[in-house]
Amino acid sequence: AQKITQTQPGMFVQEKEAVTLDCTYDTSDQSYGLFWYKQPSSGEMIFLIYQGSYDEQNATEGRYSLNFQKARKSANLVISASQLGDSAMYFCAMTTGSARQLTFGSGTQLTVLP
Amino acid sequence: SQTIHQWPATLVQPVGSPLSLECTVEGTSNPNLYWYRQAAGRGLQLLFYSVGIGQISSEVPQNLSASRPQDRQFILSSKKLLLSDSGFYLCAWSPSVVQPGGEKLFFGSGTQLSVL
């Protein structure tokens, strides 16, 4: 069975600073995918970044990067130069197969302070 | 480009009343479609998914049902709502052919359902 753990219910960061959101996962499968989604107060879930288990380099998408440490089973999201619009709930998720097998963590509420 | 529309945005219904939430996708063909429910402050729970017209798989036995009458239309229904059906419902789609970069889900804007 897959499990995603996000241990930070809430995080605060000063505008323009970097912030790391933690995510650890548990699976016995060798092939899997890790995702981060952002959910602003409007409710829509927005895809941010993806990391495949066989990808050797950490994924990056603009100000988002995924710090993938396979041996430690962690997939932390790093947001550089935080903006006020980054305030939202962030979910880590993984799948060992299709998207219908996607398992979500409980989320981290990020608040960016001016 | 592909877009997903979900409505209504909010809904307040009495216990025992019927439910119909609709989701449509534009700009793609034969998408995989999903209904998720999110309880307050929690992650997402997959309710139904569909890989084609008339093909519905249920992940959690419950008071709800789903239908896919057209390729890009996905409907979540209930004949009689329960208090426990309250929550935030999200429709999502993914391409039927997995793209490079993993099988991403693209979500609608959600429906906040309150059953009173």
PDB file of N, CA and C in Angstrom, chain A residues 68-111:
ATOM      1  N   PHE A  68      14.338  15.525  -4.357  1.00  0.00           N
ATOM      2  CA  PHE A  68      14.034  14.103  -4.345  1.00  0.00           C
ATOM      3  C   PHE A  68      15.208  13.345  -3.744  1.00  0.00           C
ATOM      4  N   GLN A  69      14.959  12.715  -2.578  1.00  0.00           N
ATOM      5  CA  GLN A  69      15.972  11.890  -1.932  1.00  0.00           C
ATOM      6  C   GLN A  69      15.412  10.480  -1.804  1.00  0.00           C
ATOM      7  N   LYS A  70      15.760   9.662  -2.783  1.00  0.00           N
ATOM      8  CA  LYS A  70      15.149   8.338  -2.928  1.00  0.00           C
ATOM      9  C   LYS A  70      15.429   7.450  -1.730  1.00  0.00           C
ATOM     10  N   ALA A  71      16.665   7.461  -1.240  1.00  0.00           N
ATOM     11  CA  ALA A  71      17.024   6.575  -0.134  1.00  0.00           C
ATOM     12  C   ALA A  71      16.254   6.935   1.129  1.00  0.00           C
ATOM     13  N   ARG A  72      15.954   8.195   1.286  1.00  0.00           N
ATOM     14  CA  ARG A  72      15.213   8.634   2.463  1.00  0.00           C
ATOM     15  C   ARG A  72      13.708   8.675   2.195  1.00  0.00           C
ATOM     16  N   LYS A  73      13.315   8.355   0.967  1.00  0.00           N
ATOM     17  CA  LYS A  73      11.906   8.382   0.571  1.00  0.00           C
ATOM     18  C   LYS A  73      11.273   9.729   0.892  1.00  0.00           C
ATOM     19  N   SER A  74      11.948  10.770   0.459  1.00  0.00           N
ATOM     20  CA  SER A  74      11.388  12.099   0.653  1.00  0.00           C
ATOM     21  C   SER A  74      11.316  12.838  -0.679  1.00  0.00           C
ATOM     22  N   ALA A  75      10.347  13.707  -0.784  1.00  0.00           N
ATOM     23  CA  ALA A  75      10.107  14.468  -2.017  1.00  0.00           C
ATOM     24  C   ALA A  75       9.646  15.867  -1.625  1.00  0.00           C
ATOM     25  N   ASN A  76      10.539  16.619  -1.055  1.00  0.00           N
ATOM     26  CA  ASN A  76      10.197  17.940  -0.533  1.00  0.00           C
ATOM     27  C   ASN A  76      10.054  18.963  -1.652  1.00  0.00           C
ATOM     28  N   LEU A  77       9.096  19.844  -1.509  1.00  0.00           N
ATOM     29  CA  LEU A  77       8.882  20.923  -2.474  1.00  0.00           C
ATOM     30  C   LEU A  77       9.597  22.171  -1.971  1.00  0.00           C
ATOM     31  N   VAL A  78      10.397  22.769  -2.836  1.00  0.00           N
ATOM     32  CA  VAL A  78      11.077  24.010  -2.498  1.00  0.00           C
ATOM     33  C   VAL A  78      10.501  25.119  -3.380  1.00  0.00           C
ATOM     34  N   ILE A  79      10.009  26.160  -2.738  1.00  0.00           N
ATOM     35  CA  ILE A  79       9.511  27.336  -3.455  1.00  0.00           C
ATOM     36  C   ILE A  79      10.503  28.462  -3.208  1.00  0.00           C
ATOM     37  N   SER A  80      11.076  28.963  -4.259  1.00  0.00           N
ATOM     38  CA  SER A  80      12.047  30.056  -4.116  1.00  0.00           C
ATOM     39  C   SER A  80      11.326  31.395  -4.276  1.00  0.00           C
ATOM     40  N   ALA A  81      11.884  32.405  -3.660  1.00  0.00           N
ATOM     41  CA  ALA A  81      11.363  33.779  -3.804  1.00  0.00           C
ATOM     42  C   ALA A  81       9.843  33.811  -3.637  1.00  0.00           C
ATOM     43  N   SER A  82       9.364  33.441  -2.454  1.00  0.00           N
ATOM     44  CA  SER A  82       7.926  33.329  -2.197  1.00  0.00           C
ATOM     45  C   SER A  82       7.190  34.627  -2.532  1.00  0.00           C
ATOM     46  N   GLN A  83       5.995  34.441  -3.044  1.00  0.00           N
ATOM     47  CA  GLN A  83       5.126  35.566  -3.375  1.00  0.00           C
ATOM     48  C   GLN A  83       3.824  35.429  -2.576  1.00  0.00           C
ATOM     49  N   LEU A  84       3.140  36.542  -2.393  1.00  0.00           N
ATOM     50  CA  LEU A  84       1.890  36.506  -1.631  1.00  0.00           C
ATOM     51  C   LEU A  84       0.896  35.526  -2.243  1.00  0.00           C
ATOM     52  N   GLY A  85       0.927  35.420  -3.559  1.00  0.00           N
ATOM     53  CA  GLY A  85       0.019  34.508  -4.252  1.00  0.00           C
ATOM     54  C   GLY A  85       0.342  33.046  -4.035  1.00  0.00           C
ATOM     55  N   ASP A  86       1.459  32.765  -3.383  1.00  0.00           N
ATOM     56  CA  ASP A  86       1.807  31.369  -3.091  1.00  0.00           C
ATOM     57  C   ASP A  86       1.052  30.850  -1.872  1.00  0.00           C
ATOM     58  N   SER A  87       0.394  31.745  -1.144  1.00  0.00           N
ATOM     59  CA  SER A  87      -0.373  31.311   0.026  1.00  0.00           C
ATOM     60  C   SER A  87      -1.481  30.370  -0.432  1.00  0.00           C
ATOM     61  N   ALA A  88      -1.438  29.152   0.058  1.00  0.00           N
ATOM     62  CA  ALA A  88      -2.381  28.128  -0.390  1.00  0.00           C
ATOM     63  C   ALA A  88      -2.102  26.852   0.388  1.00  0.00           C
ATOM     64  N   MET A  89      -2.962  25.839   0.149  1.00  0.00           N
ATOM     65  CA  MET A  89      -2.708  24.504   0.661  1.00  0.00           C
ATOM     66  C   MET A  89      -1.911  23.755  -0.393  1.00  0.00           C
ATOM     67  N   TYR A  90      -0.898  23.007   0.043  1.00  0.00           N
ATOM     68  CA  TYR A  90      -0.062  22.252  -0.874  1.00  0.00           C
ATOM     69  C   TYR A  90      -0.156  20.770  -0.530  1.00  0.00           C
ATOM     70  N   PHE A  91      -0.419  19.975  -1.579  1.00  0.00           N
ATOM     71  CA  PHE A  91      -0.568  18.539  -1.401  1.00  0.00           C
ATOM     72  C   PHE A  91       0.525  17.794  -2.149  1.00  0.00           C
ATOM     73  N   CYS A  92       1.118  16.840  -1.463  1.00  0.00           N
ATOM     74  CA  CYS A  92       2.031  15.899  -2.073  1.00  0.00           C
ATOM     75  C   CYS A  92       1.226  14.646  -2.424  1.00  0.00           C
ATOM     76  N   ALA A  93       1.545  14.027  -3.546  1.00  0.00           N
ATOM     77  CA  ALA A  93       0.803  12.842  -3.970  1.00  0.00           C
ATOM     78  C   ALA A  93       1.729  11.899  -4.705  1.00  0.00           C
ATOM     79  N   MET A  94       1.352  10.628  -4.731  1.00  0.00           N
ATOM     80  CA  MET A  94       2.153   9.672  -5.469  1.00  0.00           C
ATOM     81  C   MET A  94       1.267   8.629  -6.122  1.00  0.00           C
ATOM     82  N   THR A  95       1.797   8.003  -7.165  1.00  0.00           N
ATOM     83  CA  THR A  95       1.137   6.878  -7.798  1.00  0.00           C
ATOM     84  C   THR A  95       2.182   5.864  -8.222  1.00  0.00           C
ATOM     85  N   THR A  96       1.823   4.605  -8.106  1.00  0.00           N
ATOM     86  CA  THR A  96       2.685   3.547  -8.619  1.00  0.00           C
ATOM     87  C   THR A  96       2.110   2.981  -9.900  1.00  0.00           C
ATOM     88  N   GLY A  97       1.064   3.599 -10.383  1.00  0.00           N
ATOM     89  CA  GLY A  97       0.440   3.128 -11.615  1.00  0.00           C
ATOM     90  C   GLY A  97      -0.258   4.287 -12.297  1.00  0.00           C
ATOM     91  N   SER A  98      -1.530   4.156 -12.520  1.00  0.00           N
ATOM     92  CA  SER A  98      -2.268   5.197 -13.208  1.00  0.00           C
ATOM     93  C   SER A  98      -2.719   6.270 -12.214  1.00  0.00           C
ATOM     94  N   ALA A  99      -3.253   7.342 -12.774  1.00  0.00           N
ATOM     95  CA  ALA A  99      -3.692   8.456 -11.932  1.00  0.00           C
ATOM     96  C   ALA A  99      -4.812   8.039 -10.989  1.00  0.00           C
ATOM     97  N   ARG A 100      -5.548   6.983 -11.326  1.00  0.00           N
ATOM     98  CA  ARG A 100      -6.634   6.597 -10.429  1.00  0.00           C
ATOM     99  C   ARG A 100      -6.089   5.964  -9.162  1.00  0.00           C
ATOM    100  N   GLN A 101      -4.805   5.690  -9.154  1.00  0.00           N
ATOM    101  CA  GLN A 101      -4.196   5.139  -7.950  1.00  0.00           C
ATOM    102  C   GLN A 101      -3.418   6.213  -7.199  1.00  0.00           C
ATOM    103  N   LEU A 102      -3.711   7.454  -7.491  1.00  0.00           N
ATOM    104  CA  LEU A 102      -3.012   8.568  -6.853  1.00  0.00           C
ATOM    105  C   LEU A 102      -3.391   8.647  -5.386  1.00  0.00           C
ATOM    106  N   THR A 103      -2.392   8.714  -4.525  1.00  0.00           N
ATOM    107  CA  THR A 103      -2.599   8.847  -3.083  1.00  0.00           C
ATOM    108  C   THR A 103      -2.119  10.225  -2.656  1.00  0.00           C
ATOM    109  N   PHE A 104      -2.984  10.947  -1.956  1.00  0.00           N
ATOM    110  CA  PHE A 104      -2.651  12.301  -1.526  1.00  0.00           C
ATOM    111  C   PHE A 104      -2.267  12.330  -0.054  1.00  0.00           C
ATOM    112  N   GLY A 105      -1.358  13.254   0.295  1.00  0.00           N
ATOM    113  CA  GLY A 105      -1.082  13.533   1.687  1.00  0.00           C
ATOM    114  C   GLY A 105      -2.154  14.443   2.262  1.00  0.00           C
ATOM    115  N   SER A 106      -2.003  14.780   3.532  1.00  0.00           N
ATOM    116  CA  SER A 106      -3.023  15.585   4.212  1.00  0.00           C
ATOM    117  C   SER A 106      -2.867  17.079   3.973  1.00  0.00           C
ATOM    118  N   GLY A 107      -1.746  17.466   3.366  1.00  0.00           N
ATOM    119  CA  GLY A 107      -1.580  18.844   2.963  1.00  0.00           C
ATOM    120  C   GLY A 107      -0.839  19.712   3.963  1.00  0.00           C
ATOM    121  N   THR A 108      -0.258  20.798   3.455  1.00  0.00           N
ATOM    122  CA  THR A 108       0.399  21.825   4.265  1.00  0.00           C
ATOM    123  C   THR A 108      -0.154  23.180   3.857  1.00  0.00           C
ATOM    124  N   GLN A 109      -0.654  23.929   4.832  1.00  0.00           N
ATOM    125  CA  GLN A 109      -1.166  25.265   4.562  1.00  0.00           C
ATOM    126  C   GLN A 109      -0.010  26.264   4.644  1.00  0.00           C
ATOM    127  N   LEU A 110       0.349  26.838   3.518  1.00  0.00           N
ATOM    128  CA  LEU A 110       1.434  27.815   3.472  1.00  0.00           C
ATOM    129  C   LEU A 110       0.863  29.230   3.487  1.00  0.00           C
ATOM    130  N   THR A 111       1.400  30.053   4.358  1.00  0.00           N
ATOM    131  CA  THR A 111       1.021  31.465   4.407  1.00  0.00           C
ATOM    132  C   THR A 111       2.264  32.299   4.164  1.00  0.00           C
TER     133      THR A 111
END
